[in-house]
Amino acid sequence: MDRRGFLKAATGAAALPLGTAGLAAPALSQTAAARTLRFVPQANLANFDPIWGTQYVVRNASAMVWDLLYGVDERLEPQPQMVEKDEVSADGLTWTFRLREGLRFHDNEPVLAKDVVASIQRWMPRDPMGQMLRGIQKELVAADDRTFRWTLNKPYPKLRFALGKPGTPCCFIMPERVAKTDPFTQITEFVGSGPFRFVRNEWVPGARAAFQRFDGYQPRGDAGTWLAGAKRPMVDRVEWHVMPDAATASAALQNGEVDWWENPITDLVPTLKRNRNVSVDIADPLGNIGSFRMNHLHPPFNNVGVRRSVMMALSQEDYMRALVGDDNSLWKPLPSIFTPGTPLYTEEGGEILKGRRDLDAAKKLLAESGYKNEPVTCIVAQDQSITKTQGDVTADLLKRLGMNVDFVATDWGTTGQRRAMKNPPGQGGWSMFHTWHAGADCVNPSGQPAMRAHGDGAWFGWPTIPEVERERDRWFAATTLEEEKAAVAAMNRAAMEQVLYAPTGFFFSYQAWRRNVSGIQKGPLPFFWNVSKT
Amino acid sequence: MFAYIVRRVLATIPVMAIVALFVFSLLYIAPGDPAAVIAGDQATPDDVERIRQSLGLDRPFLVRFGEWVFRIVRGDLGVSIFTNLPVSTMIAQRVQPTLSLMVLTLILAVSIAVPMGVVAAWRQGTLVDRAVMGFAVLGFSVPVFVVGYVLAYIFALELDWLPVQGYTSLDQGFFPWLENLILPSIALGGVYIALIARITRATMLEVLQQDYIRTARAKGAGQGSILFLHALKNAAVPIVTVIGIGVALLIGGAVVTESVFAIPGLGRLTVDAILRRDYPVIQGVILLFSFVYVLVNLLIDILYTLIDPRIRY
């Protein structure tokens, strides 16, 4: 018994004659505690609709509650999950999918093909791959209760990946009545067929969410990694405890009040590593990619020469050291827009970000490009440590380069609004903002809207770079790994030469857990199945 | 007296109306977009715009304000943009932790600060007085979050006597409830204790110079009786006033304290709502806080009549 346990028992014994309820704790609650996994998420679960809101935290919680047709394994290969088998016609235009037997929703209704069709139809308008599929779709129908058929106008070799990718929004399967909700309107019923069910009446947004093991879940028979294979819930209950303060989360983990912390900040990691009851490791081998985005519509960054001069001066080491400190194992230089260590990774065209940084040469290029001292409105969200840190480094860089910096310190809510404005910087618009992308979203050109360069319809900054779009289309049509690699290399070259956006480096983040918890995987999201606690 | 209370309650209506108009207008002109936050970082500008339209955020100010006022007068605070839950439900979920924290802090602060102030006045110029005033300066100077971290480090991490964070509902037992609130209440109470102790000391010093105190001493009244029955009772009006004013301090301090100790109260709800631009929640919570503050002031005014019979309305 620890000291607090002893004190509890002592105060409890003293209170017994008073008839208080303060002492119920002992054996029963200890057993229950061993069956409850207490988790501190990266952010608040403010809403719970993975299609309406595409934040990572919503995706992470949703993966417990809603299942996927396919799931990627640690090699990023899509494996059947709810699907038992699929068949594709010889011309690649007709896909027929058969669902596994025994799939049930949390209300005990069977999962039917019509539920899948409605879910796919709700997902498509919100997802870049889904939008492509909708553009080439001829027909999507339920053939019988367990079979659905998808007919396309042209082949789409990446279909399995689209349905099983981990990037938001994932194609989660919901009951038809729920999936018929407009994709831009929030659902009000949280019924899935995943290994855990959402305990709605215990949800206190901003503070707590609870998930109960779903006894009707039928895990696959094969071994599980990431979103593929068997998803076996090993605890009765998972509780999410939202802690806005990192020091509090650190202390709670050390004190055994929580079991798993998704994203300890780097400053606190040495303290956690010294605690013999706590394990610390890299959270996601696919890491994160820092970046800043320049506005291609207005001066000065509508000028590729100005964009290139900034890239030429940019030192990724400065950004990464500011973000992760002195631990060199936590970051890598990244002359690419793709995730290092993945099959399609390329540094083609990335020379501008390599080698010693030459500020004088960058200044010369800036002068030659015709920069006329226009203000650079740099909007920096101060309430996100990653964007704030990058913003500070960028402001210093631009000043040293001799640019006229208008540093706008604001919060993420305002950044989100302002970056959508296409006005010139002096009229409410902007010149640049900072962000970061999950490495899992940058393993190929499919899921990252920031990689699009089709002008007005592109992501914020609205770049028009036809070569990027052409090579992206080539990748989608590729049927061999070699073809895919060639397309991605050419796409990266175009992105670097035209400065689609500026990568500031590749970095990892940590996760930490109590040593009595086992089965935690490194991956692009926390996987709660196959995790047990003693 | 009854007529006075009725008048004061009625007077809260225009006050609340002004607060409502102020809050709504301020949020309308403040930058930020809940649709962008909902859509997430990966969303396209079109996605953000579609969500904005579906939430009705693209409609004119007067339309939105009119609808909101119409709902408010019917007692409907609206629905959170993010959670889709009624604002009243979200407030109800969070009231108990905040109320518990504030009440416990109030009890702790008053029961410590008033005797401290009385003793400091009684022993003016001595080491005790200086110690009390030194504590008061510290209480004012050290931020709540620093006190919180230090307390958590000592009593939770090092000594393992109390939990670092969280809240246990009162219906799960008094001691579990108390266990979670001891450290937050001490952290939050510091500045409040300092404020009340200083006012108590200053007021008591003034009262202790009065003729009736000298008379009480001449009659042979004991020191305790002089301090707590004769002097403190007459010094109570300014002390009660400060306690009332201090409720605003508690509301502000609760925001920080709830974050440091991960207490799911109204303070954290407010901060989260502001960061996300969850307008209905911000409006609902600020209206509630304003109402509570107005109500506390009313209670203080009524208390005056009980403390000092010379005061009549």
PDB file of N, CA, C and O in Angstrom, chain A residues 54-114:
ATOM      1  N   THR A  54     -12.475  17.225 -38.836  1.00  0.00           N
ATOM      2  CA  THR A  54     -11.402  16.325 -39.274  1.00  0.00           C
ATOM      3  C   THR A  54     -10.143  16.449 -38.412  1.00  0.00           C
ATOM      4  O   THR A  54      -9.063  16.084 -38.848  1.00  0.00           O
ATOM      5  N   GLN A  55     -10.292  16.939 -37.179  1.00  0.00           N
ATOM      6  CA  GLN A  55      -9.121  17.034 -36.310  1.00  0.00           C
ATOM      7  C   GLN A  55      -8.610  15.635 -35.975  1.00  0.00           C
ATOM      8  O   GLN A  55      -9.381  14.686 -35.871  1.00  0.00           O
ATOM      9  N   TYR A  56      -7.295  15.553 -35.740  1.00  0.00           N
ATOM     10  CA  TYR A  56      -6.703  14.243 -35.431  1.00  0.00           C
ATOM     11  C   TYR A  56      -7.306  13.627 -34.168  1.00  0.00           C
ATOM     12  O   TYR A  56      -7.497  12.420 -34.075  1.00  0.00           O
ATOM     13  N   VAL A  57      -7.585  14.477 -33.175  1.00  0.00           N
ATOM     14  CA  VAL A  57      -8.094  13.937 -31.922  1.00  0.00           C
ATOM     15  C   VAL A  57      -9.445  13.247 -32.134  1.00  0.00           C
ATOM     16  O   VAL A  57      -9.745  12.221 -31.506  1.00  0.00           O
ATOM     17  N   VAL A  58     -10.242  13.784 -33.040  1.00  0.00           N
ATOM     18  CA  VAL A  58     -11.543  13.164 -33.334  1.00  0.00           C
ATOM     19  C   VAL A  58     -11.317  11.835 -34.067  1.00  0.00           C
ATOM     20  O   VAL A  58     -11.952  10.821 -33.760  1.00  0.00           O
ATOM     21  N   ARG A  59     -10.396  11.843 -35.010  1.00  0.00           N
ATOM     22  CA  ARG A  59     -10.057  10.604 -35.727  1.00  0.00           C
ATOM     23  C   ARG A  59      -9.598   9.522 -34.743  1.00  0.00           C
ATOM     24  O   ARG A  59     -10.002   8.359 -34.824  1.00  0.00           O
ATOM     25  N   ASN A  60      -8.750   9.918 -33.791  1.00  0.00           N
ATOM     26  CA  ASN A  60      -8.187   8.941 -32.854  1.00  0.00           C
ATOM     27  C   ASN A  60      -9.271   8.279 -32.001  1.00  0.00           C
ATOM     28  O   ASN A  60      -9.243   7.069 -31.768  1.00  0.00           O
ATOM     29  N   ALA A  61     -10.207   9.087 -31.521  1.00  0.00           N
ATOM     30  CA  ALA A  61     -11.300   8.523 -30.722  1.00  0.00           C
ATOM     31  C   ALA A  61     -12.236   7.702 -31.608  1.00  0.00           C
ATOM     32  O   ALA A  61     -12.724   6.641 -31.204  1.00  0.00           O
ATOM     33  N   SER A  62     -12.448   8.182 -32.808  1.00  0.00           N
ATOM     34  CA  SER A  62     -13.376   7.502 -33.717  1.00  0.00           C
ATOM     35  C   SER A  62     -12.880   6.121 -34.106  1.00  0.00           C
ATOM     36  O   SER A  62     -13.681   5.202 -34.335  1.00  0.00           O
ATOM     37  N   ALA A  63     -11.562   5.952 -34.181  1.00  0.00           N
ATOM     38  CA  ALA A  63     -11.017   4.650 -34.584  1.00  0.00           C
ATOM     39  C   ALA A  63     -11.365   3.563 -33.578  1.00  0.00           C
ATOM     40  O   ALA A  63     -11.352   2.370 -33.912  1.00  0.00           O
ATOM     41  N   MET A  64     -11.690   3.955 -32.354  1.00  0.00           N
ATOM     42  CA  MET A  64     -12.134   2.962 -31.369  1.00  0.00           C
ATOM     43  C   MET A  64     -13.578   2.550 -31.614  1.00  0.00           C
ATOM     44  O   MET A  64     -13.968   1.421 -31.358  1.00  0.00           O
ATOM     45  N   VAL A  65     -14.361   3.506 -32.078  1.00  0.00           N
ATOM     46  CA  VAL A  65     -15.816   3.316 -32.107  1.00  0.00           C
ATOM     47  C   VAL A  65     -16.311   2.857 -33.480  1.00  0.00           C
ATOM     48  O   VAL A  65     -17.219   2.011 -33.574  1.00  0.00           O
ATOM     49  N   TRP A  66     -15.742   3.400 -34.541  1.00  0.00           N
ATOM     50  CA  TRP A  66     -16.172   3.026 -35.880  1.00  0.00           C
ATOM     51  C   TRP A  66     -15.072   2.214 -36.561  1.00  0.00           C
ATOM     52  O   TRP A  66     -13.885   2.554 -36.442  1.00  0.00           O
ATOM     53  N   ASP A  67     -15.469   1.202 -37.266  1.00  0.00           N
ATOM     54  CA  ASP A  67     -14.482   0.353 -37.941  1.00  0.00           C
ATOM     55  C   ASP A  67     -14.330   0.797 -39.397  1.00  0.00           C
ATOM     56  O   ASP A  67     -15.135   1.574 -39.929  1.00  0.00           O
ATOM     57  N   LEU A  68     -13.284   0.282 -40.026  1.00  0.00           N
ATOM     58  CA  LEU A  68     -12.962   0.622 -41.412  1.00  0.00           C
ATOM     59  C   LEU A  68     -13.104  -0.608 -42.300  1.00  0.00           C
ATOM     60  O   LEU A  68     -12.954  -1.742 -41.830  1.00  0.00           O
ATOM     61  N   LEU A  69     -13.324  -0.367 -43.573  1.00  0.00           N
ATOM     62  CA  LEU A  69     -13.408  -1.499 -44.511  1.00  0.00           C
ATOM     63  C   LEU A  69     -12.028  -2.136 -44.678  1.00  0.00           C
ATOM     64  O   LEU A  69     -11.894  -3.364 -44.761  1.00  0.00           O
ATOM     65  N   TYR A  70     -11.014  -1.287 -44.754  1.00  0.00           N
ATOM     66  CA  TYR A  70      -9.621  -1.734 -44.816  1.00  0.00           C
ATOM     67  C   TYR A  70      -8.853  -0.983 -43.736  1.00  0.00           C
ATOM     68  O   TYR A  70      -9.281   0.072 -43.291  1.00  0.00           O
ATOM     69  N   GLY A  71      -7.715  -1.537 -43.360  1.00  0.00           N
ATOM     70  CA  GLY A  71      -6.867  -0.815 -42.428  1.00  0.00           C
ATOM     71  C   GLY A  71      -5.424  -0.978 -42.861  1.00  0.00           C
ATOM     72  O   GLY A  71      -5.014  -2.062 -43.274  1.00  0.00           O
ATOM     73  N   VAL A  72      -4.655   0.098 -42.754  1.00  0.00           N
ATOM     74  CA  VAL A  72      -3.248  -0.030 -43.156  1.00  0.00           C
ATOM     75  C   VAL A  72      -2.456  -0.689 -42.033  1.00  0.00           C
ATOM     76  O   VAL A  72      -2.739  -0.495 -40.851  1.00  0.00           O
ATOM     77  N   ASP A  73      -1.480  -1.479 -42.428  1.00  0.00           N
ATOM     78  CA  ASP A  73      -0.572  -2.059 -41.440  1.00  0.00           C
ATOM     79  C   ASP A  73       0.667  -1.175 -41.338  1.00  0.00           C
ATOM     80  O   ASP A  73       0.724  -0.099 -41.954  1.00  0.00           O
ATOM     81  N   GLU A  74       1.671  -1.650 -40.592  1.00  0.00           N
ATOM     82  CA  GLU A  74       2.834  -0.776 -40.357  1.00  0.00           C
ATOM     83  C   GLU A  74       3.680  -0.586 -41.607  1.00  0.00           C
ATOM     84  O   GLU A  74       4.565   0.265 -41.633  1.00  0.00           O
ATOM     85  N   ARG A  75       3.402  -1.358 -42.663  1.00  0.00           N
ATOM     86  CA  ARG A  75       4.095  -1.119 -43.945  1.00  0.00           C
ATOM     87  C   ARG A  75       3.281  -0.183 -44.840  1.00  0.00           C
ATOM     88  O   ARG A  75       3.580  -0.020 -46.008  1.00  0.00           O
ATOM     89  N   LEU A  76       2.198   0.341 -44.287  1.00  0.00           N
ATOM     90  CA  LEU A  76       1.274   1.228 -45.002  1.00  0.00           C
ATOM     91  C   LEU A  76       0.521   0.523 -46.116  1.00  0.00           C
ATOM     92  O   LEU A  76       0.037   1.135 -47.052  1.00  0.00           O
ATOM     93  N   GLU A  77       0.445  -0.791 -46.005  1.00  0.00           N
ATOM     94  CA  GLU A  77      -0.317  -1.587 -46.977  1.00  0.00           C
ATOM     95  C   GLU A  77      -1.738  -1.756 -46.459  1.00  0.00           C
ATOM     96  O   GLU A  77      -1.938  -2.161 -45.302  1.00  0.00           O
ATOM     97  N   PRO A  78      -2.749  -1.465 -47.282  1.00  0.00           N
ATOM     98  CA  PRO A  78      -4.127  -1.672 -46.821  1.00  0.00           C
ATOM     99  C   PRO A  78      -4.479  -3.163 -46.753  1.00  0.00           C
ATOM    100  O   PRO A  78      -4.224  -3.901 -47.712  1.00  0.00           O
ATOM    101  N   GLN A  79      -5.004  -3.601 -45.617  1.00  0.00           N
ATOM    102  CA  GLN A  79      -5.423  -4.994 -45.431  1.00  0.00           C
ATOM    103  C   GLN A  79      -6.928  -5.016 -45.173  1.00  0.00           C
ATOM    104  O   GLN A  79      -7.449  -4.085 -44.563  1.00  0.00           O
ATOM    105  N   PRO A  80      -7.606  -6.073 -45.608  1.00  0.00           N
ATOM    106  CA  PRO A  80      -9.052  -6.128 -45.348  1.00  0.00           C
ATOM    107  C   PRO A  80      -9.340  -6.066 -43.846  1.00  0.00           C
ATOM    108  O   PRO A  80      -8.646  -6.708 -43.066  1.00  0.00           O
ATOM    109  N   GLN A  81     -10.332  -5.296 -43.477  1.00  0.00           N
ATOM    110  CA  GLN A  81     -10.706  -5.210 -42.066  1.00  0.00           C
ATOM    111  C   GLN A  81     -12.170  -5.636 -41.921  1.00  0.00           C
ATOM    112  O   GLN A  81     -12.433  -6.762 -41.531  1.00  0.00           O
ATOM    113  N   MET A  82     -13.120  -4.796 -42.287  1.00  0.00           N
ATOM    114  CA  MET A  82     -14.518  -5.250 -42.290  1.00  0.00           C
ATOM    115  C   MET A  82     -14.796  -6.087 -43.539  1.00  0.00           C
ATOM    116  O   MET A  82     -15.728  -6.884 -43.568  1.00  0.00           O
ATOM    117  N   VAL A  83     -14.005  -5.844 -44.536  1.00  0.00           N
ATOM    118  CA  VAL A  83     -14.182  -6.585 -45.797  1.00  0.00           C
ATOM    119  C   VAL A  83     -13.582  -7.987 -45.658  1.00  0.00           C
ATOM    120  O   VAL A  83     -12.496  -8.150 -45.111  1.00  0.00           O
ATOM    121  N   GLU A  84     -14.348  -8.972 -46.146  1.00  0.00           N
ATOM    122  CA  GLU A  84     -13.830 -10.344 -46.126  1.00  0.00           C
ATOM    123  C   GLU A  84     -12.973 -10.579 -47.359  1.00  0.00           C
ATOM    124  O   GLU A  84     -11.866 -11.100 -47.278  1.00  0.00           O
ATOM    125  N   LYS A  85     -13.494 -10.152 -48.510  1.00  0.00           N
ATOM    126  CA  LYS A  85     -12.720 -10.289 -49.751  1.00  0.00           C
ATOM    127  C   LYS A  85     -13.255  -9.261 -50.763  1.00  0.00           C
ATOM    128  O   LYS A  85     -14.367  -8.757 -50.628  1.00  0.00           O
ATOM    129  N   ASP A  86     -12.410  -8.971 -51.747  1.00  0.00           N
ATOM    130  CA  ASP A  86     -12.860  -8.086 -52.812  1.00  0.00           C
ATOM    131  C   ASP A  86     -12.469  -8.675 -54.161  1.00  0.00           C
ATOM    132  O   ASP A  86     -11.567  -9.518 -54.244  1.00  0.00           O
ATOM    133  N   GLU A  87     -13.158  -8.238 -55.175  1.00  0.00           N
ATOM    134  CA  GLU A  87     -12.830  -8.669 -56.538  1.00  0.00           C
ATOM    135  C   GLU A  87     -12.863  -7.444 -57.428  1.00  0.00           C
ATOM    136  O   GLU A  87     -13.744  -6.589 -57.288  1.00  0.00           O
ATOM    137  N   VAL A  88     -11.887  -7.375 -58.318  1.00  0.00           N
ATOM    138  CA  VAL A  88     -11.883  -6.262 -59.253  1.00  0.00           C
ATOM    139  C   VAL A  88     -11.922  -6.842 -60.673  1.00  0.00           C
ATOM    140  O   VAL A  88     -11.257  -7.843 -60.960  1.00  0.00           O
ATOM    141  N   SER A  89     -12.732  -6.228 -61.517  1.00  0.00           N
ATOM    142  CA  SER A  89     -12.876  -6.744 -62.878  1.00  0.00           C
ATOM    143  C   SER A  89     -11.575  -6.547 -63.660  1.00  0.00           C
ATOM    144  O   SER A  89     -10.725  -5.732 -63.273  1.00  0.00           O
ATOM    145  N   ALA A  90     -11.451  -7.271 -64.745  1.00  0.00           N
ATOM    146  CA  ALA A  90     -10.202  -7.231 -65.523  1.00  0.00           C
ATOM    147  C   ALA A  90      -9.895  -5.820 -66.038  1.00  0.00           C
ATOM    148  O   ALA A  90      -8.729  -5.423 -66.118  1.00  0.00           O
ATOM    149  N   ASP A  91     -10.937  -5.035 -66.339  1.00  0.00           N
ATOM    150  CA  ASP A  91     -10.692  -3.676 -66.837  1.00  0.00           C
ATOM    151  C   ASP A  91     -10.476  -2.676 -65.695  1.00  0.00           C
ATOM    152  O   ASP A  91     -10.272  -1.491 -65.927  1.00  0.00           O
ATOM    153  N   GLY A  92     -10.546  -3.159 -64.458  1.00  0.00           N
ATOM    154  CA  GLY A  92     -10.280  -2.301 -63.301  1.00  0.00           C
ATOM    155  C   GLY A  92     -11.414  -1.344 -62.996  1.00  0.00           C
ATOM    156  O   GLY A  92     -11.237  -0.431 -62.186  1.00  0.00           O
ATOM    157  N   LEU A  93     -12.572  -1.532 -63.605  1.00  0.00           N
ATOM    158  CA  LEU A  93     -13.656  -0.557 -63.437  1.00  0.00           C
ATOM    159  C   LEU A  93     -14.713  -0.983 -62.415  1.00  0.00           C
ATOM    160  O   LEU A  93     -15.431  -0.134 -61.892  1.00  0.00           O
ATOM    161  N   THR A  94     -14.815  -2.278 -62.154  1.00  0.00           N
ATOM    162  CA  THR A  94     -15.866  -2.731 -61.233  1.00  0.00           C
ATOM    163  C   THR A  94     -15.241  -3.469 -60.043  1.00  0.00           C
ATOM    164  O   THR A  94     -14.513  -4.445 -60.221  1.00  0.00           O
ATOM    165  N   TRP A  95     -15.541  -2.947 -58.871  1.00  0.00           N
ATOM    166  CA  TRP A  95     -15.049  -3.567 -57.639  1.00  0.00           C
ATOM    167  C   TRP A  95     -16.247  -4.162 -56.900  1.00  0.00           C
ATOM    168  O   TRP A  95     -17.271  -3.509 -56.724  1.00  0.00           O
ATOM    169  N   THR A  96     -16.088  -5.399 -56.458  1.00  0.00           N
ATOM    170  CA  THR A  96     -17.145  -6.040 -55.677  1.00  0.00           C
ATOM    171  C   THR A  96     -16.562  -6.424 -54.315  1.00  0.00           C
ATOM    172  O   THR A  96     -15.515  -7.077 -54.242  1.00  0.00           O
ATOM    173  N   PHE A  97     -17.234  -5.982 -53.269  1.00  0.00           N
ATOM    174  CA  PHE A  97     -16.723  -6.202 -51.910  1.00  0.00           C
ATOM    175  C   PHE A  97     -17.707  -7.071 -51.136  1.00  0.00           C
ATOM    176  O   PHE A  97     -18.915  -6.867 -51.211  1.00  0.00           O
ATOM    177  N   ARG A  98     -17.166  -7.991 -50.358  1.00  0.00           N
ATOM    178  CA  ARG A  98     -17.993  -8.852 -49.509  1.00  0.00           C
ATOM    179  C   ARG A  98     -17.625  -8.567 -48.048  1.00  0.00           C
ATOM    180  O   ARG A  98     -16.442  -8.608 -47.683  1.00  0.00           O
ATOM    181  N   LEU A  99     -18.620  -8.266 -47.231  1.00  0.00           N
ATOM    182  CA  LEU A  99     -18.344  -7.965 -45.816  1.00  0.00           C
ATOM    183  C   LEU A  99     -18.167  -9.245 -45.009  1.00  0.00           C
ATOM    184  O   LEU A  99     -18.737 -10.282 -45.344  1.00  0.00           O
ATOM    185  N   ARG A 100     -17.414  -9.136 -43.920  1.00  0.00           N
ATOM    186  CA  ARG A 100     -17.244 -10.281 -43.030  1.00  0.00           C
ATOM    187  C   ARG A 100     -18.566 -10.642 -42.386  1.00  0.00           C
ATOM    188  O   ARG A 100     -19.416  -9.773 -42.155  1.00  0.00           O
ATOM    189  N   GLU A 101     -18.694 -11.881 -42.009  1.00  0.00           N
ATOM    190  CA  GLU A 101     -19.914 -12.333 -41.339  1.00  0.00           C
ATOM    191  C   GLU A 101     -19.855 -11.942 -39.857  1.00  0.00           C
ATOM    192  O   GLU A 101     -18.773 -11.915 -39.263  1.00  0.00           O
ATOM    193  N   GLY A 102     -20.998 -11.643 -39.293  1.00  0.00           N
ATOM    194  CA  GLY A 102     -21.069 -11.405 -37.846  1.00  0.00           C
ATOM    195  C   GLY A 102     -20.754  -9.993 -37.409  1.00  0.00           C
ATOM    196  O   GLY A 102     -20.676  -9.725 -36.212  1.00  0.00           O
ATOM    197  N   LEU A 103     -20.578  -9.072 -38.359  1.00  0.00           N
ATOM    198  CA  LEU A 103     -20.311  -7.685 -37.964  1.00  0.00           C
ATOM    199  C   LEU A 103     -21.585  -7.065 -37.402  1.00  0.00           C
ATOM    200  O   LEU A 103     -22.654  -7.173 -38.000  1.00  0.00           O
ATOM    201  N   ARG A 104     -21.468  -6.413 -36.264  1.00  0.00           N
ATOM    202  CA  ARG A 104     -22.643  -5.810 -35.630  1.00  0.00           C
ATOM    203  C   ARG A 104     -22.319  -4.403 -35.158  1.00  0.00           C
ATOM    204  O   ARG A 104     -21.195  -4.109 -34.753  1.00  0.00           O
ATOM    205  N   PHE A 105     -23.337  -3.567 -35.202  1.00  0.00           N
ATOM    206  CA  PHE A 105     -23.197  -2.239 -34.613  1.00  0.00           C
ATOM    207  C   PHE A 105     -23.420  -2.336 -33.093  1.00  0.00           C
ATOM    208  O   PHE A 105     -23.897  -3.360 -32.593  1.00  0.00           O
ATOM    209  N   HIS A 106     -23.111  -1.264 -32.414  1.00  0.00           N
ATOM    210  CA  HIS A 106     -23.226  -1.268 -30.951  1.00  0.00           C
ATOM    211  C   HIS A 106     -24.670  -1.359 -30.468  1.00  0.00           C
ATOM    212  O   HIS A 106     -24.911  -1.619 -29.293  1.00  0.00           O
ATOM    213  N   ASP A 107     -25.616  -1.103 -31.340  1.00  0.00           N
ATOM    214  CA  ASP A 107     -27.021  -1.300 -30.961  1.00  0.00           C
ATOM    215  C   ASP A 107     -27.490  -2.707 -31.336  1.00  0.00           C
ATOM    216  O   ASP A 107     -28.688  -2.991 -31.357  1.00  0.00           O
ATOM    217  N   ASN A 108     -26.524  -3.579 -31.658  1.00  0.00           N
ATOM    218  CA  ASN A 108     -26.749  -4.984 -31.983  1.00  0.00           C
ATOM    219  C   ASN A 108     -27.396  -5.238 -33.331  1.00  0.00           C
ATOM    220  O   ASN A 108     -27.751  -6.373 -33.652  1.00  0.00           O
ATOM    221  N   GLU A 109     -27.571  -4.183 -34.114  1.00  0.00           N
ATOM    222  CA  GLU A 109     -28.066  -4.364 -35.475  1.00  0.00           C
ATOM    223  C   GLU A 109     -26.903  -4.844 -36.351  1.00  0.00           C
ATOM    224  O   GLU A 109     -25.759  -4.441 -36.145  1.00  0.00           O
ATOM    225  N   PRO A 110     -27.167  -5.709 -37.325  1.00  0.00           N
ATOM    226  CA  PRO A 110     -26.077  -6.162 -38.191  1.00  0.00           C
ATOM    227  C   PRO A 110     -25.569  -5.038 -39.102  1.00  0.00           C
ATOM    228  O   PRO A 110     -26.333  -4.144 -39.472  1.00  0.00           O
ATOM    229  N   VAL A 111     -24.294  -5.111 -39.438  1.00  0.00           N
ATOM    230  CA  VAL A 111     -23.732  -4.159 -40.404  1.00  0.00           C
ATOM    231  C   VAL A 111     -24.090  -4.668 -41.799  1.00  0.00           C
ATOM    232  O   VAL A 111     -23.732  -5.799 -42.170  1.00  0.00           O
ATOM    233  N   LEU A 112     -24.783  -3.846 -42.557  1.00  0.00           N
ATOM    234  CA  LEU A 112     -25.230  -4.266 -43.882  1.00  0.00           C
ATOM    235  C   LEU A 112     -24.546  -3.436 -44.968  1.00  0.00           C
ATOM    236  O   LEU A 112     -24.022  -2.343 -44.692  1.00  0.00           O
ATOM    237  N   ALA A 113     -24.619  -3.964 -46.177  1.00  0.00           N
ATOM    238  CA  ALA A 113     -23.979  -3.263 -47.299  1.00  0.00           C
ATOM    239  C   ALA A 113     -24.570  -1.865 -47.499  1.00  0.00           C
ATOM    240  O   ALA A 113     -23.861  -0.930 -47.878  1.00  0.00           O
ATOM    241  N   LYS A 114     -25.852  -1.703 -47.194  1.00  0.00           N
ATOM    242  CA  LYS A 114     -26.464  -0.370 -47.374  1.00  0.00           C
ATOM    243  C   LYS A 114     -25.860   0.646 -46.397  1.00  0.00           C
ATOM    244  O   LYS A 114     -25.772   1.837 -46.694  1.00  0.00           O
TER     245      LYS A 114
END
